[in-house]
XYZ file of C-alpha atoms in Angstrom:
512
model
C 0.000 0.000 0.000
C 1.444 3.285 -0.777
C 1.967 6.472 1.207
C -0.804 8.216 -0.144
C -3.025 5.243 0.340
C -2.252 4.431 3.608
C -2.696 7.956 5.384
C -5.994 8.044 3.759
C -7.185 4.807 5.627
C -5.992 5.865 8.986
C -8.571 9.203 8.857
C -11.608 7.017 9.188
C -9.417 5.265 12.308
C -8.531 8.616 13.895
C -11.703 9.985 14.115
C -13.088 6.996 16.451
C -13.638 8.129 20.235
C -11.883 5.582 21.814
C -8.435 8.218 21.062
C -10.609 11.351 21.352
C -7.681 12.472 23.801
C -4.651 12.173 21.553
C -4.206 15.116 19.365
C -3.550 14.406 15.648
C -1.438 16.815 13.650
C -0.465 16.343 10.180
C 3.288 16.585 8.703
C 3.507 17.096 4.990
C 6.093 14.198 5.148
C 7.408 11.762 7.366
C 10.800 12.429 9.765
C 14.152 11.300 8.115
C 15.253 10.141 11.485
C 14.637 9.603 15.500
C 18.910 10.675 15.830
C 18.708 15.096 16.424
C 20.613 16.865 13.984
C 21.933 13.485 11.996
C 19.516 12.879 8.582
C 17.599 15.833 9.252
C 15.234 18.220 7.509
C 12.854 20.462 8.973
C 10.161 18.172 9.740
C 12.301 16.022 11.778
C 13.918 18.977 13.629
C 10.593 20.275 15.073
C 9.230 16.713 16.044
C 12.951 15.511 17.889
C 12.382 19.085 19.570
C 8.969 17.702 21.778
C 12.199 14.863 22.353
C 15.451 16.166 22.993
C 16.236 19.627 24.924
C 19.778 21.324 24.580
C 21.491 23.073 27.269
C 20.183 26.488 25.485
C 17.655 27.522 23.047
C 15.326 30.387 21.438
C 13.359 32.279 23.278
C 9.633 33.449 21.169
C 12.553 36.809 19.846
C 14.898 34.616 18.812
C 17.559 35.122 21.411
C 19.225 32.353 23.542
C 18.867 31.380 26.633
C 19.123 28.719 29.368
C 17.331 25.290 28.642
C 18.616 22.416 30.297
C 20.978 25.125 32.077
C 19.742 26.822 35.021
C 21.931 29.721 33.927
C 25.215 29.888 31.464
C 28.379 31.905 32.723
C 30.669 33.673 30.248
C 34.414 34.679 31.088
C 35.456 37.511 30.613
C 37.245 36.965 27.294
C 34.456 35.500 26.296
C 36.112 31.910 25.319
C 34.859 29.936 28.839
C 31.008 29.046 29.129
C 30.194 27.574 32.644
C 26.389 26.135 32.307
C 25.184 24.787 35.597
C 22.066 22.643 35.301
C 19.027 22.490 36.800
C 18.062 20.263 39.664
C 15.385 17.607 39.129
C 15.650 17.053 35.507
C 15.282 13.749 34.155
C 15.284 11.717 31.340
C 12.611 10.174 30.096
C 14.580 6.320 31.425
C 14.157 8.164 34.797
C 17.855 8.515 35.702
C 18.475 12.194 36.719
C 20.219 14.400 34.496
C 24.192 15.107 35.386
C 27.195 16.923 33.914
C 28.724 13.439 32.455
C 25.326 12.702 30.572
C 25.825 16.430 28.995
C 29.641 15.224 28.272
C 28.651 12.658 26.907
C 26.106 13.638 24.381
C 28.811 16.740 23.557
C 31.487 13.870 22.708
C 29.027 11.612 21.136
C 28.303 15.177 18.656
C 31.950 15.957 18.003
C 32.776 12.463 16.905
C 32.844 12.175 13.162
C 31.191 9.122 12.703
C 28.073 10.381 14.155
C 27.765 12.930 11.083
C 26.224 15.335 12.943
C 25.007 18.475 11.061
C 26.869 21.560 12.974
C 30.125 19.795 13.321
C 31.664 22.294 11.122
C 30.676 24.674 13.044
C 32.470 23.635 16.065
C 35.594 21.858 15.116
C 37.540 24.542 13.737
C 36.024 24.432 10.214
C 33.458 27.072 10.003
C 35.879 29.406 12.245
C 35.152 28.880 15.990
C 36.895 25.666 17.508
C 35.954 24.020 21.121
C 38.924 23.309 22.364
C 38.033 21.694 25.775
C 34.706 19.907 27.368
C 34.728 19.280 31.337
C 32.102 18.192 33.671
C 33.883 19.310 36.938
C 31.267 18.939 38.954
C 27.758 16.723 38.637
C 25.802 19.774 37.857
C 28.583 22.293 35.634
C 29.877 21.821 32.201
C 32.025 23.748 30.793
C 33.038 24.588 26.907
C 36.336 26.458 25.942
C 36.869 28.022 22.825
C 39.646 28.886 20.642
C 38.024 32.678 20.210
C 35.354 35.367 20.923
C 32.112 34.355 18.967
C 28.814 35.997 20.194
C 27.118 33.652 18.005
C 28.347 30.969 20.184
C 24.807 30.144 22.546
C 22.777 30.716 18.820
C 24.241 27.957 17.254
C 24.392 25.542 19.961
C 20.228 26.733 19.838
C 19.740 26.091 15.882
C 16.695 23.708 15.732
C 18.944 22.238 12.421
C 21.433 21.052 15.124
C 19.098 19.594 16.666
C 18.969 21.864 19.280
C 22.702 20.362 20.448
C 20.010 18.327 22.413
C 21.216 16.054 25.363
C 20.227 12.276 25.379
C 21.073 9.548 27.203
C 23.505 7.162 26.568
C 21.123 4.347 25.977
C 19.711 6.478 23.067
C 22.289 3.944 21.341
C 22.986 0.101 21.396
C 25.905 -1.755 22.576
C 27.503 -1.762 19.405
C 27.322 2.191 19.449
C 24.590 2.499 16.685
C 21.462 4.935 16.749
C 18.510 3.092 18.810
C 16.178 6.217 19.805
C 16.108 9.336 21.406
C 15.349 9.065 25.285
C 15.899 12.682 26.548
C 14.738 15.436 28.842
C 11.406 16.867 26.716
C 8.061 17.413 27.264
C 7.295 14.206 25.217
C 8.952 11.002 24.771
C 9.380 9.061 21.864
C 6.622 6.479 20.904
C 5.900 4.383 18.091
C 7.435 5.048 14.806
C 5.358 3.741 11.839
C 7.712 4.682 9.110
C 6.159 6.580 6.086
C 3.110 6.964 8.318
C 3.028 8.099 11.936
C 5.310 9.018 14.543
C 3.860 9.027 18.044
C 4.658 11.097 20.972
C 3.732 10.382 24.348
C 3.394 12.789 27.519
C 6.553 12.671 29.868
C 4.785 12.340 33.466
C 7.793 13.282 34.810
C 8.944 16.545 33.177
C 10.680 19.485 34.954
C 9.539 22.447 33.041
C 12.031 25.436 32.786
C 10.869 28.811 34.677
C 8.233 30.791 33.740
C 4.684 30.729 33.355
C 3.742 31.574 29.597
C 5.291 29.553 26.476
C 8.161 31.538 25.157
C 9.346 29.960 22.102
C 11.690 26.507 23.053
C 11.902 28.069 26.346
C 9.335 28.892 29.455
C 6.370 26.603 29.774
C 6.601 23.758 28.081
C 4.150 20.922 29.914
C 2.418 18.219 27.648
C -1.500 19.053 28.270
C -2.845 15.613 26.604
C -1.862 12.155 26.812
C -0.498 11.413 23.044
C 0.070 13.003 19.849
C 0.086 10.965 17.123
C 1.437 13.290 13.731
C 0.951 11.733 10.629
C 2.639 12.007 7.499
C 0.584 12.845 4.568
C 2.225 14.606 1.577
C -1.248 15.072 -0.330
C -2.805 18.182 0.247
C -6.196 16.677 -0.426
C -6.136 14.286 1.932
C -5.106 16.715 4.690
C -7.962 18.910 3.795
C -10.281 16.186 4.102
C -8.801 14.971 7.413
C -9.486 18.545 8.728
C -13.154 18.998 7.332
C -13.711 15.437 9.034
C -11.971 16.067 12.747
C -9.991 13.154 12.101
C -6.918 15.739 11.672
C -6.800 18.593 14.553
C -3.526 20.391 13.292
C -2.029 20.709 9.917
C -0.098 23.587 8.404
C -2.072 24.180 4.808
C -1.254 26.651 1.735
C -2.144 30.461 1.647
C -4.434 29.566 -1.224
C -6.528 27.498 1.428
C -6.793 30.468 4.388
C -10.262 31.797 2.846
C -11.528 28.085 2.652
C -10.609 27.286 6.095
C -11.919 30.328 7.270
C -15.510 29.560 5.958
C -15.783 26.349 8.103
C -17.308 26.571 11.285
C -15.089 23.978 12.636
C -12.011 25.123 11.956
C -9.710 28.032 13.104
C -6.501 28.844 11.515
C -3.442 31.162 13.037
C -0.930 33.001 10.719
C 1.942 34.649 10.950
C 5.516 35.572 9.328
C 8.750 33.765 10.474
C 12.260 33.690 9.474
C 12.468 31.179 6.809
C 12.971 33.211 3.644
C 12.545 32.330 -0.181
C 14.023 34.032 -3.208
C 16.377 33.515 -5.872
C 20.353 32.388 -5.492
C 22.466 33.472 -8.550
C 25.917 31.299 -9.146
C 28.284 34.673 -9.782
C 30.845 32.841 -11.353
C 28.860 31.626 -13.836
C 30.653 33.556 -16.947
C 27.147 35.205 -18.182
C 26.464 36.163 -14.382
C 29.753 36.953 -13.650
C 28.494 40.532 -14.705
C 26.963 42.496 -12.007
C 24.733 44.214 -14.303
C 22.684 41.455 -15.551
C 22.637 40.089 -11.654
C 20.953 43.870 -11.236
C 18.711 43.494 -14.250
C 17.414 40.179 -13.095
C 17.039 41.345 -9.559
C 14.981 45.056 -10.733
C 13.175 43.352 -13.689
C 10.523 41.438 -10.813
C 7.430 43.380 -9.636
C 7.681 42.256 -6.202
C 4.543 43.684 -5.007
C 2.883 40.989 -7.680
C 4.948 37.852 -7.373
C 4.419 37.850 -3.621
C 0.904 38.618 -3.083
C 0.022 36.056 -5.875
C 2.466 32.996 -4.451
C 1.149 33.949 -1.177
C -2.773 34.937 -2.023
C -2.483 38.313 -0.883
C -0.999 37.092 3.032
C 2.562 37.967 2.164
C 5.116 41.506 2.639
C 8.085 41.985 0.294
C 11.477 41.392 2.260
C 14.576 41.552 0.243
C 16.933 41.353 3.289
C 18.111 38.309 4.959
C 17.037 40.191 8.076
C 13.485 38.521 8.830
C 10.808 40.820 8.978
C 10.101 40.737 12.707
C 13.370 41.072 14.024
C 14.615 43.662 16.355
C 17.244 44.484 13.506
C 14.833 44.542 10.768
C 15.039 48.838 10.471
C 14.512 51.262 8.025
C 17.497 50.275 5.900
C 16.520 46.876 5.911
C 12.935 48.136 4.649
C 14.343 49.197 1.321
C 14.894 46.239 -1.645
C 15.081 46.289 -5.107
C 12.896 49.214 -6.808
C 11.071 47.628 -10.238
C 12.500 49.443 -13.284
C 11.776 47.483 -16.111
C 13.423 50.338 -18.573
C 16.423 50.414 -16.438
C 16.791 46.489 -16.568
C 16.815 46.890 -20.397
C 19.696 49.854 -20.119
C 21.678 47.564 -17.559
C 21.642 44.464 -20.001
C 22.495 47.074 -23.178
C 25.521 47.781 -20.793
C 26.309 44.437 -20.348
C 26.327 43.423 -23.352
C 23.937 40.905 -22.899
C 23.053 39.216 -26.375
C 19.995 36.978 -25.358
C 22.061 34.105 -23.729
C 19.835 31.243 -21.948
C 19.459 31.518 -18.192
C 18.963 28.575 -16.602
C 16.931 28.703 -13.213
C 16.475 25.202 -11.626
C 13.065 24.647 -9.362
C 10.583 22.254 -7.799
C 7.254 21.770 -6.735
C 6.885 20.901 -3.161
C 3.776 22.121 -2.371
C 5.197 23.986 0.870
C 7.250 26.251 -0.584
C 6.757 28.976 -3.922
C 9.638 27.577 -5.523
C 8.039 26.612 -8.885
C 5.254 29.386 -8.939
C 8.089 32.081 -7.852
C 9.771 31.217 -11.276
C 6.904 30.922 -13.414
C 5.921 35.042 -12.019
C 9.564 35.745 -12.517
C 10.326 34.028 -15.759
C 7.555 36.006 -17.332
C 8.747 39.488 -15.950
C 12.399 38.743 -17.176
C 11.189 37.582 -20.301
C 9.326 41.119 -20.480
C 12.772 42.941 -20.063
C 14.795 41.012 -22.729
C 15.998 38.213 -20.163
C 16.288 34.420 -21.851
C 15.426 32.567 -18.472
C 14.159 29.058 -18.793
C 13.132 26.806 -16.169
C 14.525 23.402 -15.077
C 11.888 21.411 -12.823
C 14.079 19.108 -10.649
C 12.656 16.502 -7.358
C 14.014 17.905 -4.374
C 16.797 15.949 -3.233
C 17.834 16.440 -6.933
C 17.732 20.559 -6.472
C 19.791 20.001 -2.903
C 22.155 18.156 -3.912
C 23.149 20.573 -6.817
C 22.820 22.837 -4.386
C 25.168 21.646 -2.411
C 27.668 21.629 -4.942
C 27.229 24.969 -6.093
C 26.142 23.006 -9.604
C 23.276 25.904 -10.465
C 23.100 28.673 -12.686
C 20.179 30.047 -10.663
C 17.646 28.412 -8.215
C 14.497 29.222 -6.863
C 15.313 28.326 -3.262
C 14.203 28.846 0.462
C 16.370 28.778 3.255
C 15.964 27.495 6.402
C 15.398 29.697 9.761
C 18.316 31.933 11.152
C 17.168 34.421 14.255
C 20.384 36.428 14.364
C 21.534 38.333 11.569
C 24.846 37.793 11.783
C 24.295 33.816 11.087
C 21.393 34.927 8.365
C 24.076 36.502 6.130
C 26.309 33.317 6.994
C 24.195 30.694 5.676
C 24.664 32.681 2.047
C 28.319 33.469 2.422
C 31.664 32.357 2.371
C 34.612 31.049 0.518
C 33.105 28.896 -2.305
C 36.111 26.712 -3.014
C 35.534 25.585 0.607
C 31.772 25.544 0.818
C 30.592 25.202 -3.359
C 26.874 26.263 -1.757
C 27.776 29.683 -0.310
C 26.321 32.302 -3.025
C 28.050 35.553 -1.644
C 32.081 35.335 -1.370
C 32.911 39.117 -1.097
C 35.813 40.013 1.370
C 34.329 43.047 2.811
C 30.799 41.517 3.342
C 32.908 38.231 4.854
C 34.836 40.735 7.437
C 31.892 42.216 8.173
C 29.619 39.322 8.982
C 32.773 38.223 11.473
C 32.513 41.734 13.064
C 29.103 41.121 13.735
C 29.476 37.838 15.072
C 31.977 39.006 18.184
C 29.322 41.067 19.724
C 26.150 41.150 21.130
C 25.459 44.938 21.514
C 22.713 46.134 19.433
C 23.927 49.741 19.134
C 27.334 48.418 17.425
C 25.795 45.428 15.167
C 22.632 47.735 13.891
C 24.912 49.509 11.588
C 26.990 46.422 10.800
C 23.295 44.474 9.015
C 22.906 48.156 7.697
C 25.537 47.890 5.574
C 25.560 44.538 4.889
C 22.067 44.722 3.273
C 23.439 47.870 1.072
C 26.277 46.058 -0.383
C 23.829 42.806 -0.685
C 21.226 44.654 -2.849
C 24.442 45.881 -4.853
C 26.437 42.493 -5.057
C 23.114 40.935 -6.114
C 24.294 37.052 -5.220
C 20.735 36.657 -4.000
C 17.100 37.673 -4.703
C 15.172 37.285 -1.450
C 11.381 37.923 -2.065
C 9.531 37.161 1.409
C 9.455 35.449 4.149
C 7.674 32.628 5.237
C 3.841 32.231 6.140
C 2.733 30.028 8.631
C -0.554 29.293 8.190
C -1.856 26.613 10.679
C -5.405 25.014 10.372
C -7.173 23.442 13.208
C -10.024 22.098 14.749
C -11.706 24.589 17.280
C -11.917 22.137 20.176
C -7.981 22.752 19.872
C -6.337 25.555 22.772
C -3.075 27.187 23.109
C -2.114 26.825 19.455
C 0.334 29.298 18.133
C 2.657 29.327 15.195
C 6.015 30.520 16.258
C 9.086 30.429 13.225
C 7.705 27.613 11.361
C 7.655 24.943 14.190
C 4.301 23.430 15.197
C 4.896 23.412 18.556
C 2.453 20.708 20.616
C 3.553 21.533 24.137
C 0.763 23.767 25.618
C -1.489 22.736 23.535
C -4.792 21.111 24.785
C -8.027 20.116 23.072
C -11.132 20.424 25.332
């Protein structure tokens, strides 16, 4: 029986009251593994996240802060952080959380055989290197680093590191191979129907972190029913049918479906921006887009205003910055993007010399992100201008894996969340030889994005993103268009539902 298939015969199943309790939310595919920031994607980050809990995450601004740790000390070189943990945490085995369980997780990460996702970014590779991990006492870890980085506690938080989240060592068999995640969360890992259903089950026994109001990985977090069963279901159909039924109480759904949703007198739905952001990457050493000027032409040549409001039905604000639209260092500067000029798109290719060469934009069609309809509005408005832009429809993995290697002329991409600036501009830049899928390799904007990353003062960074967003809007290695929409459907018997940066978050949550 197929995917499709299957999820379809477990609505009927769902809806029956013997599980009236257990809240069902819908993923538009299934997790690529139970092991937190190995085989990852998005989906999978979110659900090991009701699972795993690192010794710091996001709070609802984006900023990190103590998790696992009751508080985190900094020397004052800033290359010692002392986290001391807090007292009466415990895993969901029942044996109490120490400093050597936290050592041992950190070791487990930094050896290369796990293939965990941020290794780079700790070993020495993508600049900062941890030089020393210690568990002096039961409840104190400590890190030392080889140099200042501010944006040290932010990516120990990324939700594609899986949160750096602590497990126990039983998490993995005698042989040292990946059994399941048995850590600190709100929820502990159930059954895992593969292709179908992943369940999560309440943690009786969960020490919540302080605070009395949800505030994003952080403050309350207490499981409020029983089981959650989330099901993967890639067609949109079915999910729409599983909400119009009750058999499905969450589901994110398209922008096209908002008005629909709303019309049902069953169903709620909560929006709201967050930091994922989709655009345009442009390979600039391509030898046709080598040349700024067509890079300008192509960026100048979209009517923004139109190509997000249509891929977005009218829910969607233009953002051309990598600084998401809600943060505290989205400012005036950042407000300005591209201005459509058509006629000066035609005088900038004249300029060029630009004699009708093909363009080559690669996309697909995932139905949860614009990346296919974002090139079909843009192809047409290049076209308009004199631009010979085709479009290559790849599968996904197909599109990543170029990706990866920098193997694109152009791509219709989004990019995954980043809260602070400073690690925003990262994910696009850097020294291409090194990394083939960083799009922006300009000294000054590399220097700059290093400033950034040493401090923590608002005052001195403001300026910093100011800049940075000037030169990016010159450079042109990158056509953001928007940011993300979270639109999340639900059945009305459902409380304490909020989207927050593209995570359906189930802690909280209750269904009366």
């Amino acid at each position: 029986m197929n995917r499709l298939l299957t999820s379809a015969c477990l609505l009927p199943l769902l809806s029956s009251p013997g599980i009236a309790q257990t809240i069902t939310a819908a993923l538009s595919q299934d997790i690529r593994s139970s092991n937190p920031g190995v085989n990852r994607d998005g989906n999978t980050d979110i659900v090991m996240l009701h699972v795993v809990e690192g010794l710091v995450g996001y709070s609802q601004g984006g900023i990190p802060g103590p998790l696992l740790a009751e508080k985190v000390d900094v020397s004052p070189d800033g290359k010692v952080y002392t986290f001391t943990l807090r007292k009466g945490v415990r895993f969901h085995n029942g044996a109490e959380l120490t400093s050597a369980d936290v050592l041992w997780s950190w070791n487990r990460y930094m050896d290369p055989k796990t293939e965990w996702r941020c290794l780079a970014d700790f070993d020495g590779r993508n600049g900062t290197k941890v030089v020393s991990a210690e568990a002096p006492s039961p409840d104190t870890f400590v890190l030392t680093i080889d140099r200042l980085d501010a944006m040290f506690l932010d990516t120990m938080s990324r939700p594609d590191c899986g949160g750096t989240g602590i497990v126990h060592k039983s998490s993995v068999k005698a042989d040292g191979s990946w059994d399941k995640p048995i850590g600190t969360g709100p929820f502990s890992f159930g059954e895992w129907k593969r292709g179908q259903s992943v369940q999560l089950l309440a943690f009786d026994g969960y020490a919540s972190p302080k605070g009395d109001k949800r505030d994003g990985f952080l403050g309350a977090k207490k499981a409020l029913v029983k089981e959650v069963r989330i099901l993967a279901i890639p067609d949109g159909a079915t999910v729409k049918a599983g909400l119009q039924s009750g058999a499905i109480d969450i589901s994110s759904v398209p922008e096209s479906e908002v008005s629909e949703v709303r019309k049902n007198p069953n169903l709620d739905i909560k929006t709201g921006t967050n930091p994922v952001r989709h655009g345009f990457i442009l390979q600039t050493r391509d030898p046709l887009l080598s040349n700024v000027k067509i890079r300008q032409a192509l960026a100048i040549s979209i009517d923004y205003e139109e190509l997000v409001g249509t891929v977005t039905s009218g829910l969607g604000k233009v953002n051309n910055s990598p600084v998401y639209d809600t943060s505290q260092y989205f400012g005036q500067v950042e407000k300005k993007g591209f201005s459509y000029d058509p006629a000066k798109a035609r005088a900038l290719l004249k300029e060029a010399g630009y004699k009708g060469e093909k363009i080559s934009i690669i996309a697909n069609k995932r139905a949860t992100v614009p990346s296919f309809n974002s090139a079909v509005i843009a192809q047409q408005m290049w076209r308009s201008v004199g631009l010979n832009v085709d479009i290559d429809v790849l599968d996904w993995a197909t599109q990543l894996d170029r990706y990866n290697k920098g193997n694109q002329m152009m791509a219709s991409i989004t990019y995954s969340p980043r809260f602070d600036p400073a690690l925003g501009f990262e994910q696009i830049s850097g020294p291409k030889d090194k990394q083939p899928r960083k799009v922006w390799e300009n000294p000054k904007a590399l220097a700059l994005i290093e400033k950034a990353s040493q401090t923590t003062d608002a005052a001195v960074r403001q300026p910093i993103f100011d800049e940075l967003h000037a030169m990016l809007l010159e450079d042109v290695p990158v056509i953001f268009t928007h940011n993300d929409i979270d639109c999340l459907a639900h059945n009305k018997r459902i409380t304490g539902l909020a989207p927050w940066a593209s995570n359906l978050i189930l802690w909280g949550v209750a269904k009366n």
